[in-house]
Amino acid sequence: MRAIRGATQVAENTREHILRATTELLAEIMNRNGLTTDDVVSVLFTATPDLNAEFPA
């Protein structure tokens, strides 16, 4: 088992920007670490208070 940390930024506090950035981040993490969805046990999402248009999870 291993832990992997990632972070991203969005240009606007919109649902579309938050979900797009989250999707891109997760895809990049999976790619760079050679992971499949079967390898993932859990994911912890956090967001700064200014991003409230959507929660990334």
PDB file of C-alpha atoms in Angstrom:
ATOM      1  CA  MET A   1       0.000   0.000   0.000  1.00  0.00           C
ATOM      2  CA  ARG A   2       1.255   3.486  -0.770  1.00  0.00           C
ATOM      3  CA  ALA A   3       0.038   7.033  -0.512  1.00  0.00           C
ATOM      4  CA  ILE A   4       0.171   9.469  -3.404  1.00  0.00           C
ATOM      5  CA  ARG A   5      -0.481  13.180  -3.082  1.00  0.00           C
ATOM      6  CA  GLY A   6      -1.572  15.535  -5.820  1.00  0.00           C
ATOM      7  CA  ALA A   7      -2.903  19.045  -6.183  1.00  0.00           C
ATOM      8  CA  THR A   8      -4.447  21.150  -8.894  1.00  0.00           C
ATOM      9  CA  GLN A   9      -5.758  24.648  -9.490  1.00  0.00           C
ATOM     10  CA  VAL A  10      -8.759  26.017 -11.313  1.00  0.00           C
ATOM     11  CA  ALA A  11      -9.133  29.301 -13.149  1.00  0.00           C
ATOM     12  CA  GLU A  12     -12.761  29.769 -12.114  1.00  0.00           C
ATOM     13  CA  ASN A  13     -14.999  28.590  -9.299  1.00  0.00           C
ATOM     14  CA  THR A  14     -17.378  26.692 -11.569  1.00  0.00           C
ATOM     15  CA  ARG A  15     -18.599  23.110 -11.514  1.00  0.00           C
ATOM     16  CA  GLU A  16     -17.097  22.482 -14.943  1.00  0.00           C
ATOM     17  CA  HIS A  17     -13.632  23.804 -14.033  1.00  0.00           C
ATOM     18  CA  ILE A  18     -13.491  21.897 -10.748  1.00  0.00           C
ATOM     19  CA  LEU A  19     -14.592  18.587 -12.276  1.00  0.00           C
ATOM     20  CA  ARG A  20     -12.273  18.970 -15.279  1.00  0.00           C
ATOM     21  CA  ALA A  21      -9.251  19.726 -13.087  1.00  0.00           C
ATOM     22  CA  THR A  22     -10.083  16.828 -10.773  1.00  0.00           C
ATOM     23  CA  THR A  23     -10.446  14.415 -13.685  1.00  0.00           C
ATOM     24  CA  GLU A  24      -7.152  15.557 -15.215  1.00  0.00           C
ATOM     25  CA  LEU A  25      -5.339  15.255 -11.877  1.00  0.00           C
ATOM     26  CA  LEU A  26      -6.615  11.751 -11.177  1.00  0.00           C
ATOM     27  CA  ALA A  27      -5.804  10.568 -14.710  1.00  0.00           C
ATOM     28  CA  GLU A  28      -2.268  11.947 -14.437  1.00  0.00           C
ATOM     29  CA  ILE A  29      -1.719  10.336 -11.028  1.00  0.00           C
ATOM     30  CA  MET A  30      -2.961   6.983 -12.321  1.00  0.00           C
ATOM     31  CA  ASN A  31      -0.830   7.231 -15.491  1.00  0.00           C
ATOM     32  CA  ARG A  32       2.416   8.314 -13.841  1.00  0.00           C
ATOM     33  CA  ASN A  33       2.157   5.607 -11.202  1.00  0.00           C
ATOM     34  CA  GLY A  34       0.985   2.813 -13.492  1.00  0.00           C
ATOM     35  CA  LEU A  35      -2.217   2.297 -11.515  1.00  0.00           C
ATOM     36  CA  THR A  36      -5.602   0.876 -12.428  1.00  0.00           C
ATOM     37  CA  THR A  37      -8.854   1.429 -10.579  1.00  0.00           C
ATOM     38  CA  ASP A  38      -8.360  -1.983  -8.917  1.00  0.00           C
ATOM     39  CA  ASP A  39      -5.207  -0.601  -7.253  1.00  0.00           C
ATOM     40  CA  VAL A  40      -7.047   2.236  -5.499  1.00  0.00           C
ATOM     41  CA  VAL A  41      -8.261   1.634  -1.949  1.00  0.00           C
ATOM     42  CA  SER A  42      -9.461   5.135  -1.088  1.00  0.00           C
ATOM     43  CA  VAL A  43      -9.163   8.758  -2.113  1.00  0.00           C
ATOM     44  CA  LEU A  44      -9.315  11.810   0.140  1.00  0.00           C
ATOM     45  CA  PHE A  45     -10.466  15.070  -1.424  1.00  0.00           C
ATOM     46  CA  THR A  46     -10.119  18.510   0.113  1.00  0.00           C
ATOM     47  CA  ALA A  47     -10.813  21.952  -1.287  1.00  0.00           C
ATOM     48  CA  THR A  48     -10.147  25.489  -0.182  1.00  0.00           C
ATOM     49  CA  PRO A  49     -13.183  27.462   1.055  1.00  0.00           C
ATOM     50  CA  ASP A  50     -13.270  29.638  -2.076  1.00  0.00           C
ATOM     51  CA  LEU A  51     -14.057  26.620  -4.273  1.00  0.00           C
ATOM     52  CA  ASN A  52     -17.677  25.949  -3.486  1.00  0.00           C
ATOM     53  CA  ALA A  53     -19.349  25.520  -6.870  1.00  0.00           C
ATOM     54  CA  GLU A  54     -18.780  21.755  -6.689  1.00  0.00           C
ATOM     55  CA  PHE A  55     -17.020  19.272  -4.426  1.00  0.00           C
ATOM     56  CA  PRO A  56     -14.355  17.286  -6.323  1.00  0.00           C
ATOM     57  CA  ALA A  57     -15.428  13.884  -5.000  1.00  0.00           C
TER      58      ALA A  57
END
